[in-house]
mmCIF file of C-alpha atoms in Angstrom:
data_model
loop_
_atom_site.group_PDB
_atom_site.id
_atom_site.type_symbol
_atom_site.label_atom_id
_atom_site.label_comp_id
_atom_site.label_asym_id
_atom_site.label_seq_id
_atom_site.Cartn_x
_atom_site.Cartn_y
_atom_site.Cartn_z
ATOM 1 C CA UNK A 18 -48.205 27.969 -22.781
ATOM 2 C CA UNK A 19 -45.262 30.540 -22.279
ATOM 3 C CA UNK A 20 -46.495 34.167 -23.181
ATOM 4 C CA UNK A 21 -44.899 35.523 -26.307
ATOM 5 C CA UNK A 22 -43.499 38.507 -24.276
ATOM 6 C CA UNK A 23 -41.689 36.074 -21.945
ATOM 7 C CA UNK A 24 -40.391 34.006 -24.877
ATOM 8 C CA UNK A 25 -38.947 37.163 -26.570
ATOM 9 C CA UNK A 26 -37.163 38.175 -23.273
ATOM 10 C CA UNK A 27 -35.947 34.633 -22.742
ATOM 11 C CA UNK A 28 -34.415 34.637 -26.280
ATOM 12 C CA UNK A 29 -32.840 38.086 -25.789
ATOM 13 C CA UNK A 30 -31.316 37.033 -22.566
ATOM 14 C CA UNK A 31 -30.061 33.699 -23.970
ATOM 15 C CA UNK A 32 -28.432 35.375 -26.951
ATOM 16 C CA UNK A 33 -26.700 38.118 -24.919
ATOM 17 C CA UNK A 34 -25.652 36.139 -21.811
ATOM 18 C CA UNK A 35 -24.392 33.078 -23.780
ATOM 19 C CA UNK A 36 -22.137 35.472 -25.789
ATOM 20 C CA UNK A 37 -21.018 37.120 -22.715
ATOM 21 C CA UNK A 38 -20.245 33.944 -20.970
ATOM 22 C CA UNK A 39 -18.043 32.883 -23.794
ATOM 23 C CA UNK A 40 -16.286 36.166 -24.636
ATOM 24 C CA UNK A 41 -15.830 37.521 -21.056
ATOM 25 C CA UNK A 42 -16.015 34.905 -18.453
ATOM 26 C CA UNK A 43 -14.968 31.550 -20.044
ATOM 27 C CA UNK A 44 -11.366 31.825 -18.614
ATOM 28 C CA UNK A 45 -11.898 33.829 -15.382
ATOM 29 C CA UNK A 46 -14.841 31.517 -14.211
ATOM 30 C CA UNK A 47 -12.850 28.324 -14.585
ATOM 31 C CA UNK A 48 -9.772 29.697 -12.696
ATOM 32 C CA UNK A 49 -11.749 31.363 -9.887
ATOM 33 C CA UNK A 50 -13.175 28.147 -8.274
ATOM 34 C CA UNK A 51 -11.205 25.274 -6.779
ATOM 35 C CA UNK A 52 -12.374 21.755 -7.745
ATOM 36 C CA UNK A 53 -13.833 19.278 -5.199
ATOM 37 C CA UNK A 54 -10.738 17.263 -4.907
ATOM 38 C CA UNK A 55 -8.225 15.094 -6.839
ATOM 39 C CA UNK A 56 -8.849 12.221 -9.185
ATOM 40 C CA UNK A 57 -6.527 9.598 -10.358
ATOM 41 C CA UNK A 58 -5.781 9.832 -14.052
ATOM 42 C CA UNK A 59 -2.832 7.505 -14.846
ATOM 43 C CA UNK A 60 0.721 6.255 -13.854
ATOM 44 C CA UNK A 61 3.884 7.218 -15.594
ATOM 45 C CA UNK A 62 7.556 6.638 -15.176
ATOM 46 C CA UNK A 63 9.294 8.461 -12.211
ATOM 47 C CA UNK A 64 11.068 11.725 -13.237
ATOM 48 C CA UNK A 65 13.509 13.646 -10.978
ATOM 49 C CA UNK A 66 11.570 16.064 -8.791
ATOM 50 C CA UNK A 67 8.476 13.988 -8.463
ATOM 51 C CA UNK A 68 7.045 13.757 -4.981
ATOM 52 C CA UNK A 69 8.073 10.294 -3.674
ATOM 53 C CA UNK A 70 4.741 9.914 -1.941
ATOM 54 C CA UNK A 71 3.064 9.598 -5.297
ATOM 55 C CA UNK A 72 5.088 6.364 -6.154
ATOM 56 C CA UNK A 73 2.910 3.417 -7.055
ATOM 57 C CA UNK A 74 4.668 0.572 -5.384
ATOM 58 C CA UNK A 75 2.598 -2.188 -6.830
ATOM 59 C CA UNK A 76 3.111 -0.955 -10.472
ATOM 60 C CA UNK A 77 6.791 -0.370 -9.848
ATOM 61 C CA UNK A 78 7.269 -3.976 -8.532
ATOM 62 C CA UNK A 79 5.640 -5.508 -11.538
ATOM 63 C CA UNK A 80 7.399 -3.376 -14.039
ATOM 64 C CA UNK A 81 10.830 -3.412 -12.387
ATOM 65 C CA UNK A 82 10.725 0.337 -12.837
ATOM 66 C CA UNK A 83 9.642 3.224 -10.580
ATOM 67 C CA UNK A 84 6.169 4.515 -11.588
ATOM 68 C CA UNK A 85 4.222 7.480 -9.993
ATOM 69 C CA UNK A 86 0.427 8.133 -9.819
ATOM 70 C CA UNK A 87 -0.788 11.249 -11.633
ATOM 71 C CA UNK A 88 -3.762 12.995 -10.251
ATOM 72 C CA UNK A 89 -5.964 15.875 -11.711
ATOM 73 C CA UNK A 90 -8.253 18.360 -10.013
ATOM 74 C CA UNK A 91 -12.046 17.201 -10.261
ATOM 75 C CA UNK A 92 -13.384 20.282 -11.933
ATOM 76 C CA UNK A 93 -17.002 19.283 -12.036
ATOM 77 C CA UNK A 94 -18.959 21.411 -9.492
ATOM 78 C CA UNK A 95 -22.505 22.324 -8.641
ATOM 79 C CA UNK A 96 -23.573 25.949 -8.933
ATOM 80 C CA UNK A 97 -26.681 26.997 -6.879
ATOM 81 C CA UNK A 98 -28.511 30.231 -7.556
ATOM 82 C CA UNK A 99 -30.292 31.581 -4.621
ATOM 83 C CA UNK A 100 -32.570 34.400 -6.094
ATOM 84 C CA UNK A 101 -34.586 36.822 -3.991
ATOM 85 C CA UNK A 102 -37.723 37.817 -6.014
ATOM 86 C CA UNK A 103 -39.762 39.559 -3.252
ATOM 87 C CA UNK A 104 -41.748 42.523 -4.383
ATOM 88 C CA UNK A 105 -38.894 45.003 -3.749
ATOM 89 C CA UNK A 106 -37.030 43.414 -6.629
ATOM 90 C CA UNK A 107 -39.637 44.972 -8.980
ATOM 91 C CA UNK A 108 -38.040 48.264 -8.147
ATOM 92 C CA UNK A 109 -35.835 49.882 -10.811
ATOM 93 C CA UNK A 110 -35.548 53.503 -12.050
ATOM 94 C CA UNK A 111 -32.924 53.107 -14.893
ATOM 95 C CA UNK A 112 -32.127 50.336 -17.463
ATOM 96 C CA UNK A 113 -34.201 47.530 -15.793
ATOM 97 C CA UNK A 114 -35.882 46.514 -12.439
ATOM 98 C CA UNK A 115 -33.702 44.415 -10.181
ATOM 99 C CA UNK A 116 -35.813 41.278 -10.987
ATOM 100 C CA UNK A 117 -34.839 41.509 -14.691
ATOM 101 C CA UNK A 118 -31.091 42.091 -13.698
ATOM 102 C CA UNK A 119 -31.400 39.173 -11.441
ATOM 103 C CA UNK A 120 -32.400 36.973 -14.423
ATOM 104 C CA UNK A 121 -29.587 38.338 -16.486
ATOM 105 C CA UNK A 122 -27.131 37.563 -13.782
ATOM 106 C CA UNK A 123 -28.542 34.156 -13.249
ATOM 107 C CA UNK A 124 -28.307 33.291 -16.965
ATOM 108 C CA UNK A 125 -24.786 34.551 -17.267
ATOM 109 C CA UNK A 126 -23.678 32.412 -14.305
ATOM 110 C CA UNK A 127 -25.619 29.453 -15.495
ATOM 111 C CA UNK A 128 -24.180 29.674 -19.086
ATOM 112 C CA UNK A 129 -20.600 30.064 -17.626
ATOM 113 C CA UNK A 130 -21.129 26.871 -15.407
ATOM 114 C CA UNK A 131 -22.524 24.622 -18.204
ATOM 115 C CA UNK A 132 -19.566 25.767 -20.375
ATOM 116 C CA UNK A 133 -17.352 24.174 -17.743
ATOM 117 C CA UNK A 134 -19.559 21.044 -17.467
ATOM 118 C CA UNK A 135 -20.849 22.054 -14.094
ATOM 119 C CA UNK A 136 -24.394 21.495 -12.743
ATOM 120 C CA UNK A 137 -26.819 24.400 -12.060
ATOM 121 C CA UNK A 138 -29.558 24.569 -9.456
ATOM 122 C CA UNK A 139 -32.017 27.256 -8.453
ATOM 123 C CA UNK A 140 -33.767 28.391 -5.296
ATOM 124 C CA UNK A 141 -36.337 31.167 -5.741
ATOM 125 C CA UNK A 142 -37.628 32.892 -2.602
ATOM 126 C CA UNK A 143 -39.909 35.637 -1.355
ATOM 127 C CA UNK A 144 -41.348 35.334 2.141
ATOM 128 C CA UNK A 145 -40.874 31.624 1.776
ATOM 129 C CA UNK A 146 -39.183 29.375 -0.811
ATOM 130 C CA UNK A 147 -41.223 29.451 -3.961
ATOM 131 C CA UNK A 148 -39.338 27.322 -6.405
ATOM 132 C CA UNK A 149 -36.618 24.784 -6.240
ATOM 133 C CA UNK A 150 -34.926 23.390 -9.451
ATOM 134 C CA UNK A 151 -32.581 20.539 -8.813
ATOM 135 C CA UNK A 152 -28.982 20.856 -10.239
ATOM 136 C CA UNK A 153 -28.595 19.570 -13.759
ATOM 137 C CA UNK A 154 -26.400 20.207 -16.839
ATOM 138 C CA UNK A 155 -27.324 21.431 -20.357
ATOM 139 C CA UNK A 156 -28.502 24.339 -22.103
ATOM 140 C CA UNK A 157 -32.187 23.447 -21.924
ATOM 141 C CA UNK A 158 -31.894 23.195 -18.180
ATOM 142 C CA UNK A 159 -30.294 26.544 -18.124
ATOM 143 C CA UNK A 160 -33.200 28.168 -20.042
ATOM 144 C CA UNK A 161 -35.588 26.542 -17.554
ATOM 145 C CA UNK A 162 -33.728 28.203 -14.755
ATOM 146 C CA UNK A 163 -33.812 31.491 -16.360
ATOM 147 C CA UNK A 164 -37.471 31.082 -17.342
ATOM 148 C CA UNK A 165 -38.201 30.321 -13.702
ATOM 149 C CA UNK A 166 -36.565 33.622 -12.652
ATOM 150 C CA UNK A 167 -37.929 35.821 -15.503
ATOM 151 C CA UNK A 168 -41.423 34.537 -15.478
ATOM 152 C CA UNK A 169 -41.953 34.345 -11.820
ATOM 153 C CA UNK A 170 -45.024 35.868 -10.445
ATOM 154 C CA UNK A 171 -45.598 36.177 -6.729
ATOM 155 C CA UNK A 172 -48.871 35.096 -5.364
ATOM 156 C CA UNK A 173 -50.435 38.078 -3.560
ATOM 157 C CA UNK A 174 -51.846 36.934 -0.274
ATOM 158 C CA UNK A 175 -52.510 38.066 3.224
ATOM 159 C CA UNK A 176 -49.700 36.666 5.275
ATOM 160 C CA UNK A 177 -50.968 37.573 8.636
ATOM 161 C CA UNK A 178 -53.950 39.338 10.083
ATOM 162 C CA UNK A 179 -53.495 43.213 10.017
ATOM 163 C CA UNK A 180 -54.860 45.768 12.300
ATOM 164 C CA UNK A 181 -57.836 47.668 10.683
ATOM 165 C CA UNK A 182 -56.013 50.977 10.640
ATOM 166 C CA UNK A 183 -53.178 49.423 8.401
ATOM 167 C CA UNK A 184 -53.550 48.701 4.702
ATOM 168 C CA UNK A 185 -53.432 44.965 3.672
ATOM 169 C CA UNK A 186 -50.109 43.465 2.728
ATOM 170 C CA UNK A 187 -49.770 43.498 -1.195
ATOM 171 C CA UNK A 188 -47.688 40.201 -1.274
ATOM 172 C CA UNK A 189 -44.865 38.423 0.247
ATOM 173 C CA UNK A 190 -42.024 40.105 1.999
ATOM 174 C CA UNK A 191 -38.311 39.220 1.926
ATOM 175 C CA UNK A 192 -37.075 36.207 3.970
ATOM 176 C CA UNK A 193 -33.472 35.635 2.997
ATOM 177 C CA UNK A 194 -33.035 33.400 6.155
ATOM 178 C CA UNK A 195 -35.519 30.770 4.841
ATOM 179 C CA UNK A 196 -33.774 30.659 1.390
ATOM 180 C CA UNK A 197 -30.312 30.133 2.974
ATOM 181 C CA UNK A 198 -31.717 27.530 5.246
ATOM 182 C CA UNK A 199 -33.165 25.750 2.259
ATOM 183 C CA UNK A 200 -29.717 25.791 0.598
ATOM 184 C CA UNK A 201 -28.182 24.199 3.645
ATOM 185 C CA UNK A 202 -30.814 21.746 3.978
ATOM 186 C CA UNK A 203 -31.083 20.580 0.366
ATOM 187 C CA UNK A 204 -27.559 20.907 -0.980
ATOM 188 C CA UNK A 205 -25.697 18.223 0.873
ATOM 189 C CA UNK A 206 -22.484 18.399 -1.144
ATOM 190 C CA UNK A 207 -20.380 21.552 -1.215
ATOM 191 C CA UNK A 208 -21.344 23.926 -3.993
ATOM 192 C CA UNK A 209 -20.794 27.440 -5.298
ATOM 193 C CA UNK A 210 -23.789 29.457 -4.053
ATOM 194 C CA UNK A 211 -24.718 32.734 -5.660
ATOM 195 C CA UNK A 212 -27.092 34.511 -3.432
ATOM 196 C CA UNK A 213 -28.752 37.328 -5.511
ATOM 197 C CA UNK A 214 -30.634 40.024 -3.713
ATOM 198 C CA UNK A 215 -30.829 43.662 -2.776
ATOM 199 C CA UNK A 216 -30.255 42.401 0.835
ATOM 200 C CA UNK A 217 -32.679 44.860 2.186
ATOM 201 C CA UNK A 218 -33.735 42.239 4.726
ATOM 202 C CA UNK A 219 -33.100 41.418 8.412
ATOM 203 C CA UNK A 220 -32.409 38.308 10.435
ATOM 204 C CA UNK A 221 -30.494 36.374 7.864
ATOM 205 C CA UNK A 222 -27.114 36.604 9.419
ATOM 206 C CA UNK A 223 -26.975 33.362 11.269
ATOM 207 C CA UNK A 224 -28.373 31.382 8.318
ATOM 208 C CA UNK A 225 -25.780 33.024 6.029
ATOM 209 C CA UNK A 226 -22.982 32.063 8.468
ATOM 210 C CA UNK A 227 -24.222 28.495 8.399
ATOM 211 C CA UNK A 228 -24.383 28.413 4.612
ATOM 212 C CA UNK A 229 -20.945 29.864 4.254
ATOM 213 C CA UNK A 230 -19.541 26.951 6.364
ATOM 214 C CA UNK A 231 -20.967 24.306 4.006
ATOM 215 C CA UNK A 232 -20.794 26.202 0.590
ATOM 216 C CA UNK A 233 -18.672 28.659 -1.146
ATOM 217 C CA UNK A 234 -21.070 31.529 -0.928
ATOM 218 C CA UNK A 235 -20.872 34.925 -3.046
ATOM 219 C CA UNK A 236 -23.289 37.548 -2.406
ATOM 220 C CA UNK A 237 -24.571 39.360 -5.494
ATOM 221 C CA UNK A 238 -26.000 42.768 -4.167
ATOM 222 C CA UNK A 239 -28.371 44.517 -6.559
ATOM 223 C CA UNK A 240 -28.559 48.213 -6.210
ATOM 224 C CA UNK A 241 -30.743 51.017 -7.916
ATOM 225 C CA UNK A 242 -29.243 54.569 -7.758
ATOM 226 C CA UNK A 243 -32.475 55.770 -6.010
ATOM 227 C CA UNK A 244 -31.834 53.137 -3.245
ATOM 228 C CA UNK A 245 -28.684 55.282 -2.303
ATOM 229 C CA UNK A 246 -29.807 58.842 -3.000
ATOM 230 C CA UNK A 247 -33.236 60.575 -3.012
ATOM 231 C CA UNK A 248 -33.770 62.911 -5.705
ATOM 232 C CA UNK A 249 -34.931 66.528 -5.066
ATOM 233 C CA UNK A 250 -38.404 66.415 -6.422
ATOM 234 C CA UNK A 251 -40.381 68.093 -3.597
ATOM 235 C CA UNK A 252 -43.118 66.354 -1.579
ATOM 236 C CA UNK A 253 -43.905 62.761 -2.784
ATOM 237 C CA UNK A 254 -45.592 59.794 -1.550
ATOM 238 C CA UNK A 255 -43.610 56.651 -1.225
ATOM 239 C CA UNK A 256 -45.201 53.141 -1.233
ATOM 240 C CA UNK A 257 -43.541 50.037 0.250
ATOM 241 C CA UNK A 258 -43.839 47.415 -2.341
ATOM 242 C CA UNK A 259 -44.063 44.625 0.307
ATOM 243 C CA UNK A 260 -46.371 46.052 2.887
ATOM 244 C CA UNK A 261 -48.458 48.381 0.938
ATOM 245 C CA UNK A 262 -47.898 51.081 3.397
ATOM 246 C CA UNK A 263 -47.261 54.697 2.155
ATOM 247 C CA UNK A 264 -45.314 57.525 3.494
ATOM 248 C CA UNK A 265 -45.260 61.173 2.521
ATOM 249 C CA UNK A 266 -41.650 62.640 2.364
ATOM 250 C CA UNK A 267 -40.299 65.997 1.591
ATOM 251 C CA UNK A 268 -37.422 65.234 -0.655
ATOM 252 C CA UNK A 269 -36.767 68.992 -1.050
ATOM 253 C CA UNK A 270 -35.448 68.955 2.556
ATOM 254 C CA UNK A 271 -31.677 68.594 2.462
ATOM 255 C CA UNK A 272 -31.774 67.015 6.110
ATOM 256 C CA UNK A 273 -34.154 64.371 4.837
ATOM 257 C CA UNK A 274 -31.990 63.409 1.793
ATOM 258 C CA UNK A 275 -28.735 63.501 4.047
ATOM 259 C CA UNK A 276 -30.526 61.224 6.571
ATOM 260 C CA UNK A 277 -31.563 58.763 3.992
ATOM 261 C CA UNK A 278 -28.115 58.706 2.395
ATOM 262 C CA UNK A 279 -26.485 58.118 5.844
ATOM 263 C CA UNK A 280 -28.787 55.242 6.759
ATOM 264 C CA UNK A 281 -28.170 53.536 3.372
ATOM 265 C CA UNK A 282 -24.329 54.087 3.674
ATOM 266 C CA UNK A 283 -24.621 52.633 7.220
ATOM 267 C CA UNK A 284 -26.562 49.536 5.990
ATOM 268 C CA UNK A 285 -24.107 48.843 3.103
ATOM 269 C CA UNK A 286 -21.127 49.102 5.675
ATOM 270 C CA UNK A 287 -22.657 46.714 8.007
ATOM 271 C CA UNK A 288 -23.361 44.264 5.266
ATOM 272 C CA UNK A 289 -19.913 44.545 4.054
ATOM 273 C CA UNK A 290 -18.480 43.943 7.451
ATOM 274 C CA UNK A 291 -20.661 40.804 7.872
ATOM 275 C CA UNK A 292 -19.564 39.429 4.459
ATOM 276 C CA UNK A 293 -15.863 40.096 5.400
ATOM 277 C CA UNK A 294 -16.358 38.446 8.685
ATOM 278 C CA UNK A 295 -17.764 35.330 7.195
ATOM 279 C CA UNK A 296 -15.167 35.330 4.440
ATOM 280 C CA UNK A 297 -17.740 35.834 1.717
ATOM 281 C CA UNK A 298 -17.098 37.550 -1.590
ATOM 282 C CA UNK A 299 -19.393 40.492 -2.534
ATOM 283 C CA UNK A 300 -20.163 41.817 -5.835
ATOM 284 C CA UNK A 301 -22.278 44.995 -6.336
ATOM 285 C CA UNK A 302 -24.417 45.238 -9.512
ATOM 286 C CA UNK A 303 -26.391 48.259 -10.305
ATOM 287 C CA UNK A 304 -29.502 48.542 -12.418
ATOM 288 C CA UNK A 305 -28.058 51.294 -14.465
ATOM 289 C CA UNK A 306 -24.750 49.584 -15.346
ATOM 290 C CA UNK A 307 -23.059 46.482 -16.751
ATOM 291 C CA UNK A 308 -23.800 43.136 -14.989
ATOM 292 C CA UNK A 309 -20.889 41.420 -16.832
ATOM 293 C CA UNK A 310 -17.927 43.698 -15.771
ATOM 294 C CA UNK A 311 -18.470 43.275 -11.869
ATOM 295 C CA UNK A 312 -18.719 39.439 -12.356
ATOM 296 C CA UNK A 313 -15.584 39.321 -14.607
ATOM 297 C CA UNK A 314 -13.683 41.447 -12.030
ATOM 298 C CA UNK A 315 -14.960 39.223 -9.177
ATOM 299 C CA UNK A 316 -13.703 36.009 -10.976
ATOM 300 C CA UNK A 317 -10.390 37.638 -11.747
ATOM 301 C CA UNK A 318 -9.796 38.617 -8.073
ATOM 302 C CA UNK A 319 -10.675 35.191 -6.895
ATOM 303 C CA UNK A 320 -8.423 33.527 -9.576
ATOM 304 C CA UNK A 321 -5.428 35.565 -8.352
ATOM 305 C CA UNK A 322 -6.220 34.744 -4.795
ATOM 306 C CA UNK A 323 -6.449 31.005 -5.475
ATOM 307 C CA UNK A 324 -3.264 30.841 -7.550
ATOM 308 C CA UNK A 325 -1.275 32.913 -5.011
ATOM 309 C CA UNK A 326 -1.857 30.280 -2.255
#
């Protein structure tokens, strides 16, 4: 049985994201991704300006007239959603936690995909791959994908023995590397892979490089305003959602706030440099803003880039 609260949330996301997909992304989505190749459609009489390499000599000989083959781009694609739902995704100080935003983003992308007759698959990860949903079509399948994201509950467990002086781990940590390796291992055909995470992780660079060689990878970076800037609220205790460890911080100290801001800026810069080096598109989505406009802008940029080639 699905809890009533989850059903209500699913219904809300379904109504909003399906409408957003129709009204905001229907054109830009289709134009921003290249198809998998060319498929033969028909033959027709030769017209001046046609490429002579497309002449169908067999048909032309039978009909005693020159005919050319007509090809169309194969539009049907596979969209894989790789979603990080480690405990840090429960963080959010504004409109919604990152995990809720991830479900909204996933729903919007999935509805956009099925509007274009594409298949949608899902990989959910924490410190390991937790869920894998094979790519399929249809609105029922999309709602299953959204339900897997929105209703996901990590199993709290001790991952490794801890020294007595440290608190026990609350739950799984972030392992983007494992999720990306699963994408490479499972998705044999080239796909569009949206990696949705706050990317507050380490050691995923090589796996991302491997994934980007086989798939068209797009990194959706989730940010909360408090990720970037500490508020001046005096002495507070911070808790790591993944390790359970606590740290007392004097946020009233300007040097502390400045150090935090510099560290986060450097992390964002290093991440952007990595994505640029690998030729990966990045879209930043904040928990206090729209998740539709950044994706619409991304698709518009990609569409212009593809059509200018």
